[in-house]
């Protein structure tokens, strides 16, 4: 199907298209190419990673869902009732994948069945996140109707949802997880090197080879390390980054003692950004976001934070693994001016439906760019917070090394962990969970730094060409003005802006 559509797209005469239609063409062409490659490699047969899975997506959906009236509540009930069919389909896909040796490595999926177990063994279904939206039904819905909906929800959760999770748990523990591949390398999966390169193309929207990405990563690691050495000297650790990292990982002063403290520190950074936002952005999103805790069912294996248009989820599980010196960078990336800000702006644009899909290289590249922008905006108030920012920059640069290293160049899991540990101050818990995420999700980790480098290079071009006429507000509005696009489309768009601004 998608090959036929791609062929029809290629048959178009580009000279007949308007500028906006050419952007639509380029975005759609990249999406279709990705879909064709996904069909070729039957990517749906590995629908779970160490970081994300369809059963966790269901919990996220429930956590975010707002039921505005009885009609939307009944639609949600129908969706819950369809979970058994959906899970059965996914089980068949995973069964087909593992039968041909196609799936994430066994070592990185250890324990990932635990969020499933929480629901499968639930004693009280009304305490599950699935029930939460029914508690939030507004009072304009008559009390009797709300009571009926609560009873119907408890019934469908008990009769349909929990049994579906029990069946999934049985499949995961007895059939799927024990039979996953031993090798961590994507090149050892069906499809080999071409499978891995297809994942690089999907997530980074570039055609760089694994070796090219690896070499670029090594170069960037060296650059950031030089910046780190300067901060280390300022903090009294000249030439001793390992000593500084160990101090930052283990000193109690850098860790919140309560969940409320962690959430409050994040809120402080959000409001500090509000103080300077108009200096850096002309167009602001109308949508506001809340700061909320990551759902308990998934917190153990989830990342430190996640941003969405209406909320910034902060993981308060295992507070000794959540350093405060990293929190300003994380908050800028996940909330504003990062994901919550960028995605909200994109949703306000008048775009075709296919232009609303998330493209990792753009979205994650922008998020990482905002962390570095935080230095310009004065968001890092201590040398430790600045080291936290540099550590986060290094973390993403390290990904360019360890992702192709493990998936194509023979690196072991332990070698990747050691490289991340030696070059960053991130907590030990995250070192383990992050490397397992990269193993299970080939190519995705390359999107962040490659996207940031593209935005930084475009900004450098704009500053060099426009000189005193360069406007940081106009530049940011231009970058965010098309929604999420492949990097090559972003480059063409920003360079056209530069030519226009320069009067060419």
CSV table of C-alpha atoms in Angstrom, one decimal:
chain,number,residue,atom,x,y,z
A,1,UNK,CA,0.0,0.0,0.0
A,2,UNK,CA,2.6,2.6,1.1
A,3,UNK,CA,4.9,1.7,-1.8
A,4,UNK,CA,2.1,2.5,-4.2
A,5,UNK,CA,1.4,5.8,-2.5
A,6,UNK,CA,5.1,6.6,-2.5
A,7,UNK,CA,5.3,5.9,-6.2
A,8,UNK,CA,2.4,8.3,-6.8
A,9,UNK,CA,4.1,11.0,-4.8
A,10,UNK,CA,7.4,10.5,-6.7
A,11,UNK,CA,5.5,11.0,-10.0
A,12,UNK,CA,4.4,14.6,-9.1
A,13,UNK,CA,6.1,17.5,-10.8
A,14,UNK,CA,7.6,19.6,-8.1
A,15,UNK,CA,7.8,22.7,-10.2
A,16,UNK,CA,4.0,22.8,-10.1
A,17,UNK,CA,3.9,23.0,-6.3
A,18,UNK,CA,3.7,26.1,-4.1
A,19,UNK,CA,6.3,26.6,-1.4
A,20,UNK,CA,4.0,25.3,1.3
A,21,UNK,CA,3.1,22.3,-0.9
A,22,UNK,CA,6.7,21.5,-1.3
A,23,UNK,CA,7.1,21.4,2.4
A,24,UNK,CA,4.1,19.1,2.6
A,25,UNK,CA,5.7,16.9,-0.1
A,26,UNK,CA,9.0,16.7,1.7
A,27,UNK,CA,7.5,15.8,5.1
A,28,UNK,CA,5.0,13.3,3.6
A,29,UNK,CA,7.8,11.7,1.5
A,30,UNK,CA,9.9,11.1,4.5
A,31,UNK,CA,7.0,9.7,6.4
A,32,UNK,CA,6.0,7.3,3.6
A,33,UNK,CA,9.6,6.2,3.2
A,34,UNK,CA,9.7,5.3,6.9
A,35,UNK,CA,6.4,3.4,6.6
A,36,UNK,CA,7.7,1.4,3.6
A,37,UNK,CA,10.9,0.5,5.5
A,38,UNK,CA,8.8,-0.4,8.6
A,39,UNK,CA,6.7,-2.8,6.5
A,40,UNK,CA,9.8,-4.3,5.0
A,41,UNK,CA,11.3,-5.1,8.4
A,42,UNK,CA,7.8,-5.8,10.1
A,43,UNK,CA,8.6,-3.4,12.8
A,44,UNK,CA,5.2,-4.0,14.5
A,45,UNK,CA,6.6,-7.4,15.6
A,46,UNK,CA,8.6,-5.6,18.3
A,47,UNK,CA,6.1,-3.2,19.9
A,48,UNK,CA,7.9,-2.9,23.2
A,49,UNK,CA,11.2,-1.4,24.4
A,50,UNK,CA,12.8,-1.0,27.8
A,51,UNK,CA,11.5,2.5,27.8
A,52,UNK,CA,8.0,2.3,26.3
A,53,UNK,CA,5.4,-0.3,25.4
A,54,UNK,CA,1.8,-0.5,24.3
A,55,UNK,CA,0.7,-1.5,27.8
A,56,UNK,CA,2.4,1.5,29.3
A,57,UNK,CA,0.9,3.8,26.7
A,58,UNK,CA,-2.5,2.8,27.9
A,59,UNK,CA,-1.7,4.0,31.4
A,60,UNK,CA,-0.4,7.3,30.0
A,61,UNK,CA,-3.6,7.7,28.1
A,62,UNK,CA,-5.8,7.2,31.2
A,63,UNK,CA,-3.6,9.5,33.2
A,64,UNK,CA,-4.0,12.4,30.7
A,65,UNK,CA,-7.6,11.8,29.7
A,66,UNK,CA,-10.3,14.4,30.5
A,67,UNK,CA,-13.9,13.2,30.2
A,68,UNK,CA,-16.0,16.3,29.7
A,69,UNK,CA,-19.4,14.6,29.5
A,70,UNK,CA,-21.3,11.3,29.7
A,71,UNK,CA,-20.8,10.7,26.0
A,72,UNK,CA,-17.0,10.9,26.2
A,73,UNK,CA,-17.1,8.7,29.3
A,74,UNK,CA,-19.1,6.0,27.4
A,75,UNK,CA,-16.6,6.2,24.5
A,76,UNK,CA,-13.8,5.6,27.0
A,77,UNK,CA,-15.7,2.6,28.4
A,78,UNK,CA,-15.9,1.2,24.9
A,79,UNK,CA,-12.1,1.7,24.4
A,80,UNK,CA,-11.4,-0.1,27.7
A,81,UNK,CA,-13.6,-2.9,26.6
A,82,UNK,CA,-11.6,-3.3,23.4
A,83,UNK,CA,-8.3,-3.8,25.3
A,84,UNK,CA,-8.5,-7.6,25.2
A,85,UNK,CA,-8.7,-7.6,21.4
A,86,UNK,CA,-5.9,-5.1,21.1
A,87,UNK,CA,-3.6,-7.0,23.5
A,88,UNK,CA,-4.3,-10.3,21.7
A,89,UNK,CA,-3.2,-8.7,18.4
A,90,UNK,CA,0.0,-7.4,20.0
A,91,UNK,CA,0.7,-10.8,21.6
A,92,UNK,CA,0.4,-12.4,18.1
A,93,UNK,CA,2.8,-9.8,16.7
A,94,UNK,CA,5.3,-10.3,19.5
A,95,UNK,CA,5.0,-14.1,19.1
A,96,UNK,CA,5.8,-13.8,15.4
A,97,UNK,CA,8.7,-11.5,16.1
A,98,UNK,CA,10.4,-13.6,18.8
A,99,UNK,CA,10.0,-16.7,16.6
A,100,UNK,CA,12.3,-15.2,14.0
A,101,UNK,CA,14.7,-13.7,16.6
A,102,UNK,CA,13.3,-10.2,16.2
A,103,UNK,CA,12.9,-8.2,19.4
A,104,UNK,CA,14.8,-6.3,22.0
A,105,UNK,CA,17.7,-8.1,23.8
A,106,UNK,CA,16.7,-10.2,26.7
A,107,UNK,CA,19.1,-8.5,29.1
A,108,UNK,CA,17.5,-5.0,28.7
A,109,UNK,CA,13.9,-6.2,29.2
A,110,UNK,CA,14.4,-7.7,32.6
A,111,UNK,CA,11.7,-6.6,35.0
A,112,UNK,CA,9.7,-4.8,32.3
A,113,UNK,CA,6.7,-7.0,33.1
A,114,UNK,CA,6.3,-5.4,36.5
A,115,UNK,CA,4.0,-2.6,35.3
A,116,UNK,CA,1.8,-5.3,33.8
A,117,UNK,CA,1.8,-7.3,37.0
A,118,UNK,CA,0.6,-4.2,39.0
A,119,UNK,CA,-2.6,-4.2,37.0
A,120,UNK,CA,-2.9,-7.9,36.5
A,121,UNK,CA,-2.8,-8.5,40.3
A,122,UNK,CA,-4.9,-5.4,41.3
A,123,UNK,CA,-7.1,-5.9,44.3
A,124,UNK,CA,-9.1,-2.7,43.8
A,125,UNK,CA,-9.7,-1.7,40.2
A,126,UNK,CA,-10.9,1.8,41.3
A,127,UNK,CA,-7.3,2.6,42.4
A,128,UNK,CA,-5.9,2.0,38.9
A,129,UNK,CA,-5.1,4.9,36.7
A,130,UNK,CA,-7.7,3.6,34.2
A,131,UNK,CA,-10.4,4.6,36.7
A,132,UNK,CA,-9.0,8.1,37.3
A,133,UNK,CA,-10.8,9.8,34.4
A,134,UNK,CA,-14.2,8.7,35.8
A,135,UNK,CA,-13.3,10.4,39.1
A,136,UNK,CA,-12.7,13.6,37.2
A,137,UNK,CA,-16.0,13.7,35.4
A,138,UNK,CA,-17.3,17.3,35.9
A,139,UNK,CA,-20.2,17.9,38.3
A,140,UNK,CA,-22.3,19.2,35.4
A,141,UNK,CA,-23.0,15.5,34.7
A,142,UNK,CA,-25.8,14.5,37.0
A,143,UNK,CA,-24.8,12.5,40.1
A,144,UNK,CA,-26.9,9.5,39.2
A,145,UNK,CA,-25.2,9.3,35.7
A,146,UNK,CA,-21.8,9.6,37.3
A,147,UNK,CA,-22.6,6.8,39.7
A,148,UNK,CA,-23.7,4.6,36.8
A,149,UNK,CA,-20.5,5.4,34.9
A,150,UNK,CA,-18.4,4.5,38.0
A,151,UNK,CA,-20.2,1.2,38.3
A,152,UNK,CA,-19.8,0.5,34.6
A,153,UNK,CA,-16.1,1.4,34.7
A,154,UNK,CA,-15.5,-1.0,37.7
A,155,UNK,CA,-17.3,-3.7,35.8
A,156,UNK,CA,-15.3,-3.4,32.6
A,157,UNK,CA,-12.0,-3.1,34.4
A,158,UNK,CA,-12.7,-6.2,36.4
A,159,UNK,CA,-14.2,-8.3,33.6
A,160,UNK,CA,-12.1,-7.1,30.6
A,161,UNK,CA,-9.0,-5.0,31.4
A,162,UNK,CA,-7.5,-6.9,34.4
A,163,UNK,CA,-7.9,-10.3,32.7
A,164,UNK,CA,-6.3,-8.9,29.5
A,165,UNK,CA,-3.3,-7.8,31.6
A,166,UNK,CA,-3.2,-11.2,33.3
A,167,UNK,CA,-3.0,-12.9,29.9
A,168,UNK,CA,-0.3,-10.5,28.7
A,169,UNK,CA,1.7,-11.1,31.9
A,170,UNK,CA,1.5,-14.9,31.4
A,171,UNK,CA,2.7,-14.5,27.8
A,172,UNK,CA,5.6,-12.1,28.8
A,173,UNK,CA,6.9,-14.3,31.6
A,174,UNK,CA,6.6,-17.7,30.1
A,175,UNK,CA,6.9,-17.2,26.4
A,176,UNK,CA,8.3,-13.8,25.3
A,177,UNK,CA,10.9,-12.5,27.7
A,178,UNK,CA,12.7,-15.9,28.2
A,179,UNK,CA,13.1,-16.3,24.4
A,180,UNK,CA,14.3,-12.8,23.4
A,181,UNK,CA,17.6,-12.6,21.6
A,182,UNK,CA,20.8,-12.7,23.6
A,183,UNK,CA,22.7,-10.3,21.3
A,184,UNK,CA,22.3,-6.6,22.0
A,185,UNK,CA,23.3,-5.6,18.5
A,186,UNK,CA,20.7,-4.5,15.9
A,187,UNK,CA,22.9,-5.8,13.2
A,188,UNK,CA,22.3,-9.3,14.6
A,189,UNK,CA,18.5,-8.9,14.1
A,190,UNK,CA,16.7,-10.0,10.9
A,191,UNK,CA,17.6,-7.4,8.3
A,192,UNK,CA,21.0,-6.8,9.8
A,193,UNK,CA,22.8,-3.6,9.1
A,194,UNK,CA,20.0,-2.4,6.8
A,195,UNK,CA,17.5,-2.7,9.6
A,196,UNK,CA,19.7,-0.6,11.9
A,197,UNK,CA,20.2,2.0,9.2
A,198,UNK,CA,16.5,2.2,8.6
A,199,UNK,CA,16.0,3.0,12.3
A,200,UNK,CA,18.7,5.8,12.1
A,201,UNK,CA,16.9,7.2,9.1
A,202,UNK,CA,13.5,7.1,10.8
A,203,UNK,CA,14.6,8.8,14.0
A,204,UNK,CA,17.4,11.2,12.9
A,205,UNK,CA,15.9,11.9,9.4
A,206,UNK,CA,19.5,11.6,8.1
A,207,UNK,CA,21.4,9.0,6.1
A,208,UNK,CA,24.5,9.1,8.2
A,209,UNK,CA,26.3,5.7,8.6
A,210,UNK,CA,26.8,4.2,12.0
A,211,UNK,CA,30.6,4.9,11.7
A,212,UNK,CA,29.9,8.5,10.8
A,213,UNK,CA,27.6,9.0,13.8
A,214,UNK,CA,30.2,7.3,16.1
A,215,UNK,CA,33.0,9.5,14.9
A,216,UNK,CA,30.9,12.6,15.2
A,217,UNK,CA,30.0,11.6,18.7
A,218,UNK,CA,33.6,11.1,19.8
A,219,UNK,CA,34.3,14.7,18.5
A,220,UNK,CA,31.4,16.2,20.4
A,221,UNK,CA,32.3,14.3,23.6
A,222,UNK,CA,35.8,15.8,23.5
A,223,UNK,CA,34.4,19.4,23.0
A,224,UNK,CA,32.0,19.1,25.9
A,225,UNK,CA,34.6,17.5,28.1
A,226,UNK,CA,36.7,20.6,27.7
A,227,UNK,CA,33.8,22.7,28.9
A,228,UNK,CA,33.4,20.4,31.9
A,229,UNK,CA,37.0,20.7,32.8
A,230,UNK,CA,36.7,24.4,33.1
A,231,UNK,CA,33.7,24.1,35.5
A,232,UNK,CA,35.4,21.4,37.4
A,233,UNK,CA,38.4,23.7,38.0
A,234,UNK,CA,36.0,26.4,39.2
A,235,UNK,CA,34.5,23.9,41.7
A,236,UNK,CA,37.9,22.9,43.1
A,237,UNK,CA,38.4,19.7,41.0
A,238,UNK,CA,41.0,20.7,38.5
A,239,UNK,CA,41.8,17.7,36.2
A,240,UNK,CA,39.5,15.4,38.3
A,241,UNK,CA,36.2,15.1,36.6
A,242,UNK,CA,35.7,11.5,38.0
A,243,UNK,CA,36.1,12.9,41.5
A,244,UNK,CA,33.6,15.7,40.9
A,245,UNK,CA,31.1,13.3,39.3
A,246,UNK,CA,31.4,10.9,42.3
A,247,UNK,CA,30.9,13.8,44.7
A,248,UNK,CA,27.8,15.0,42.7
A,249,UNK,CA,26.3,11.5,42.6
A,250,UNK,CA,26.7,10.8,46.3
A,251,UNK,CA,26.5,14.1,48.2
A,252,UNK,CA,23.0,14.4,49.9
A,253,UNK,CA,22.9,18.1,49.3
A,254,UNK,CA,22.1,17.4,45.6
A,255,UNK,CA,19.0,15.3,46.2
A,256,UNK,CA,15.4,16.1,47.3
A,257,UNK,CA,14.2,14.5,50.5
A,258,UNK,CA,10.5,14.7,49.6
A,259,UNK,CA,8.5,14.5,46.4
A,260,UNK,CA,7.1,17.9,47.0
A,261,UNK,CA,10.6,19.4,47.1
A,262,UNK,CA,11.4,17.9,43.7
A,263,UNK,CA,8.2,19.2,42.2
A,264,UNK,CA,8.7,22.6,43.8
A,265,UNK,CA,12.2,22.9,42.4
A,266,UNK,CA,10.9,22.1,38.9
A,267,UNK,CA,8.1,24.8,39.3
A,268,UNK,CA,10.8,27.4,40.3
A,269,UNK,CA,12.6,26.8,37.0
A,270,UNK,CA,9.3,27.1,35.0
A,271,UNK,CA,8.6,30.4,36.6
A,272,UNK,CA,12.1,31.6,36.1
A,273,UNK,CA,11.7,31.0,32.4
A,274,UNK,CA,8.5,33.0,32.4
A,275,UNK,CA,10.6,36.0,33.5
A,276,UNK,CA,12.7,36.0,30.3
A,277,UNK,CA,10.4,34.3,27.8
A,278,UNK,CA,9.6,37.5,25.9
A,279,UNK,CA,13.3,38.2,25.3
A,280,UNK,CA,13.7,35.0,23.4
A,281,UNK,CA,10.3,34.2,21.8
A,282,UNK,CA,7.8,36.3,19.9
A,283,UNK,CA,5.0,33.8,19.7
A,284,UNK,CA,3.9,32.0,22.8
A,285,UNK,CA,1.5,29.0,23.1
A,286,UNK,CA,-1.9,29.5,24.5
A,287,UNK,CA,-1.9,26.1,26.2
A,288,UNK,CA,-0.7,26.0,29.8
A,289,UNK,CA,0.8,22.9,31.4
A,290,UNK,CA,0.7,21.3,34.8
A,291,UNK,CA,3.6,19.7,36.7
A,292,UNK,CA,2.5,16.2,37.8
A,293,UNK,CA,4.1,13.0,39.1
A,294,UNK,CA,4.7,10.1,36.8
A,295,UNK,CA,2.0,7.4,37.2
A,296,UNK,CA,3.0,5.0,40.0
A,297,UNK,CA,2.3,1.9,37.8
A,298,UNK,CA,5.2,2.8,35.4
A,299,UNK,CA,7.5,5.0,37.5
A,300,UNK,CA,10.1,2.4,38.4
A,301,UNK,CA,11.4,2.0,34.9
A,302,UNK,CA,10.3,5.3,33.4
A,303,UNK,CA,12.6,8.2,32.7
A,304,UNK,CA,13.2,11.3,34.9
A,305,UNK,CA,10.6,13.4,33.1
A,306,UNK,CA,8.3,13.6,30.1
A,307,UNK,CA,6.7,16.7,28.5
A,308,UNK,CA,3.3,17.0,26.8
A,309,UNK,CA,1.3,20.0,25.8
A,310,UNK,CA,-0.8,20.0,28.9
A,311,UNK,CA,1.6,18.5,31.5
A,312,UNK,CA,5.2,17.9,32.5
A,313,UNK,CA,5.5,14.5,34.2
A,314,UNK,CA,8.2,14.3,36.8
A,315,UNK,CA,9.3,11.0,38.2
A,316,UNK,CA,9.4,11.1,42.0
A,317,UNK,CA,10.2,7.4,42.3
A,318,UNK,CA,13.6,6.7,43.9
A,319,UNK,CA,14.5,10.3,44.9
A,320,UNK,CA,18.2,9.5,45.4
A,321,UNK,CA,18.4,8.9,41.6
A,322,UNK,CA,16.9,12.4,40.8
A,323,UNK,CA,19.7,14.9,41.2
A,324,UNK,CA,18.7,18.5,41.7
A,325,UNK,CA,21.6,19.8,39.7
A,326,UNK,CA,20.1,18.2,36.6
A,327,UNK,CA,16.5,19.4,37.2
A,328,UNK,CA,16.8,22.9,35.5
A,329,UNK,CA,18.0,21.3,32.3
A,330,UNK,CA,15.4,18.5,32.4
A,331,UNK,CA,12.6,21.0,33.1
A,332,UNK,CA,13.6,23.3,30.2
A,333,UNK,CA,13.7,20.3,27.9
A,334,UNK,CA,10.5,18.7,28.9
A,335,UNK,CA,8.3,21.8,29.6
A,336,UNK,CA,9.1,25.3,28.4
A,337,UNK,CA,10.6,26.2,26.1
A,338,UNK,CA,11.0,22.5,25.3
A,339,UNK,CA,8.4,19.9,24.6
A,340,UNK,CA,5.3,21.4,26.3
A,341,UNK,CA,6.0,24.8,24.6
A,342,UNK,CA,7.0,23.5,21.2
A,343,UNK,CA,4.2,20.9,20.8
A,344,UNK,CA,1.6,23.4,22.0
A,345,UNK,CA,2.7,25.9,19.4
A,346,UNK,CA,2.6,23.2,16.7
A,347,UNK,CA,-1.0,22.2,17.7
A,348,UNK,CA,-2.1,25.8,17.1
A,349,UNK,CA,-0.7,25.9,13.6
A,350,UNK,CA,-3.1,25.3,10.6
A,351,UNK,CA,-1.5,22.1,9.3
A,352,UNK,CA,-2.7,19.0,7.4
A,353,UNK,CA,-3.2,16.0,9.7
A,354,UNK,CA,0.0,14.2,8.5
A,355,UNK,CA,2.0,17.3,9.4
A,356,UNK,CA,1.0,16.9,13.1
A,357,UNK,CA,3.0,13.7,13.6
A,358,UNK,CA,6.0,13.9,16.0
A,359,UNK,CA,9.4,13.7,14.4
A,360,UNK,CA,12.1,12.8,16.9
A,361,UNK,CA,15.1,14.6,15.3
A,362,UNK,CA,13.2,17.9,15.4
A,363,UNK,CA,11.3,17.5,18.7
A,364,UNK,CA,14.2,16.1,20.7
A,365,UNK,CA,16.8,18.3,18.9
A,366,UNK,CA,14.7,21.3,19.9
A,367,UNK,CA,14.4,20.0,23.5
A,368,UNK,CA,18.2,19.6,23.8
A,369,UNK,CA,18.8,23.0,22.2
A,370,UNK,CA,16.7,24.6,24.9
A,371,UNK,CA,18.9,23.1,27.6
A,372,UNK,CA,21.9,24.9,26.1
A,373,UNK,CA,19.8,28.0,25.6
A,374,UNK,CA,19.1,27.9,29.3
A,375,UNK,CA,22.7,29.0,29.8
A,376,UNK,CA,22.1,32.2,27.8
A,377,UNK,CA,18.9,32.8,29.6
A,378,UNK,CA,20.5,32.6,33.1
A,379,UNK,CA,18.6,29.5,34.2
A,380,UNK,CA,21.6,27.9,35.8
A,381,UNK,CA,22.3,29.6,39.1
A,382,UNK,CA,25.3,27.6,40.4
A,383,UNK,CA,28.3,26.0,38.8
A,384,UNK,CA,26.8,22.6,39.8
A,385,UNK,CA,23.6,23.4,37.8
A,386,UNK,CA,25.8,24.4,34.9
A,387,UNK,CA,27.7,21.1,35.2
A,388,UNK,CA,24.3,19.4,35.3
A,389,UNK,CA,23.5,21.1,31.9
A,390,UNK,CA,26.8,20.0,30.5
A,391,UNK,CA,26.3,16.5,31.8
A,392,UNK,CA,23.0,16.4,30.0
A,393,UNK,CA,24.7,17.7,26.8
A,394,UNK,CA,27.4,15.1,27.2
A,395,UNK,CA,24.8,12.4,27.9
A,396,UNK,CA,23.2,13.0,24.5
A,397,UNK,CA,26.6,13.3,22.8
A,398,UNK,CA,27.5,9.9,24.3
A,399,UNK,CA,24.5,8.5,22.7
A,400,UNK,CA,26.1,9.1,19.3
A,401,UNK,CA,28.9,6.9,20.4
A,402,UNK,CA,27.2,4.1,22.3
A,403,UNK,CA,24.2,3.6,20.0
A,404,UNK,CA,26.2,2.7,16.9
A,405,UNK,CA,28.8,1.3,19.2
A,406,UNK,CA,26.5,-1.4,20.6
A,407,UNK,CA,24.3,-1.9,17.5
A,408,UNK,CA,26.9,-2.0,14.7
A,409,UNK,CA,30.5,-1.8,16.1
A,410,UNK,CA,30.7,-4.6,18.6
A,411,UNK,CA,30.4,-2.7,21.9
A,412,UNK,CA,29.1,-4.6,25.0
A,413,UNK,CA,26.4,-3.3,27.4
A,414,UNK,CA,29.0,-2.9,30.1
A,415,UNK,CA,31.4,-1.0,27.8
A,416,UNK,CA,28.5,1.5,27.0
A,417,UNK,CA,27.6,1.8,30.7
A,418,UNK,CA,31.3,2.6,31.5
A,419,UNK,CA,31.5,5.2,28.8
A,420,UNK,CA,28.4,7.0,30.0
A,421,UNK,CA,29.5,6.7,33.6
A,422,UNK,CA,33.0,8.1,32.8
A,423,UNK,CA,31.7,11.1,30.9
A,424,UNK,CA,28.6,12.3,32.8
A,425,UNK,CA,27.4,13.0,36.3
A,426,UNK,CA,24.0,11.3,35.8
A,427,UNK,CA,22.9,8.9,38.6
A,428,UNK,CA,23.8,5.2,38.5
A,429,UNK,CA,20.2,4.2,38.2
A,430,UNK,CA,19.8,6.2,35.0
A,431,UNK,CA,23.1,4.9,33.6
A,432,UNK,CA,21.6,1.4,33.7
A,433,UNK,CA,18.1,2.3,32.5
A,434,UNK,CA,19.4,4.6,29.7
A,435,UNK,CA,21.8,2.0,28.2
A,436,UNK,CA,19.0,-0.6,28.3
A,437,UNK,CA,16.7,1.9,26.5
A,438,UNK,CA,19.3,2.4,23.7
A,439,UNK,CA,19.7,-1.4,23.3
A,440,UNK,CA,16.0,-2.0,23.0
A,441,UNK,CA,15.3,1.1,20.7
A,442,UNK,CA,18.0,1.1,18.0
A,443,UNK,CA,18.7,4.5,16.4
A,444,UNK,CA,16.3,6.6,18.5
A,445,UNK,CA,19.0,7.9,20.8
A,446,UNK,CA,20.8,9.5,17.8
A,447,UNK,CA,18.0,11.9,17.1
A,448,UNK,CA,18.6,14.3,20.1
A,449,UNK,CA,22.1,15.5,19.4
A,450,UNK,CA,21.9,15.4,15.6
A,451,UNK,CA,18.8,17.6,15.8
A,452,UNK,CA,20.4,20.0,18.2
A,453,UNK,CA,23.6,20.3,16.0
A,454,UNK,CA,21.4,21.2,13.1
A,455,UNK,CA,19.5,23.9,15.0
A,456,UNK,CA,22.8,25.3,16.4
A,457,UNK,CA,24.4,25.3,12.9
A,458,UNK,CA,21.4,27.2,11.4
A,459,UNK,CA,21.6,29.7,14.2
A,460,UNK,CA,25.3,30.2,13.5
A,461,UNK,CA,24.5,30.8,9.8
A,462,UNK,CA,21.8,33.3,10.7
A,463,UNK,CA,24.1,35.2,13.1
A,464,UNK,CA,27.0,35.3,10.6
A,465,UNK,CA,24.8,36.5,7.7
A,466,UNK,CA,22.6,38.9,9.5
A,467,UNK,CA,25.1,40.4,12.0
A,468,UNK,CA,23.4,43.1,14.1
A,469,UNK,CA,20.1,42.5,12.4
A,470,UNK,CA,19.9,39.0,13.8
A,471,UNK,CA,16.9,38.6,16.1
A,472,UNK,CA,16.9,35.6,18.5
A,473,UNK,CA,13.1,35.9,18.8
A,474,UNK,CA,12.6,35.8,15.0
A,475,UNK,CA,15.0,32.9,14.7
A,476,UNK,CA,13.2,30.8,17.3
A,477,UNK,CA,9.8,31.7,15.9
A,478,UNK,CA,11.0,30.6,12.4
A,479,UNK,CA,12.3,27.3,13.8
A,480,UNK,CA,9.0,26.5,15.5
A,481,UNK,CA,6.8,27.9,12.8
A,482,UNK,CA,6.3,24.8,10.8
A,483,UNK,CA,5.7,22.2,13.5
A,484,UNK,CA,7.7,19.0,13.6
A,485,UNK,CA,9.6,18.5,10.3
A,486,UNK,CA,12.6,16.4,9.0
A,487,UNK,CA,16.0,18.2,9.5
A,488,UNK,CA,16.5,18.7,5.8
A,489,UNK,CA,13.1,20.5,5.6
A,490,UNK,CA,14.1,22.7,8.6
A,491,UNK,CA,17.4,23.6,7.0
A,492,UNK,CA,15.6,24.8,3.8
A,493,UNK,CA,13.0,26.7,5.7
A,494,UNK,CA,15.5,28.6,8.0
A,495,UNK,CA,17.9,29.3,5.1
A,496,UNK,CA,15.0,30.8,3.2
A,497,UNK,CA,14.3,33.0,6.2
A,498,UNK,CA,17.9,34.1,6.4
A,499,UNK,CA,17.9,35.1,2.7
A,500,UNK,CA,14.7,37.1,3.1
A,501,UNK,CA,16.0,38.8,6.3
A,502,UNK,CA,19.2,39.7,4.5
A,503,UNK,CA,17.3,41.2,1.6
A,504,UNK,CA,18.6,38.7,-0.9
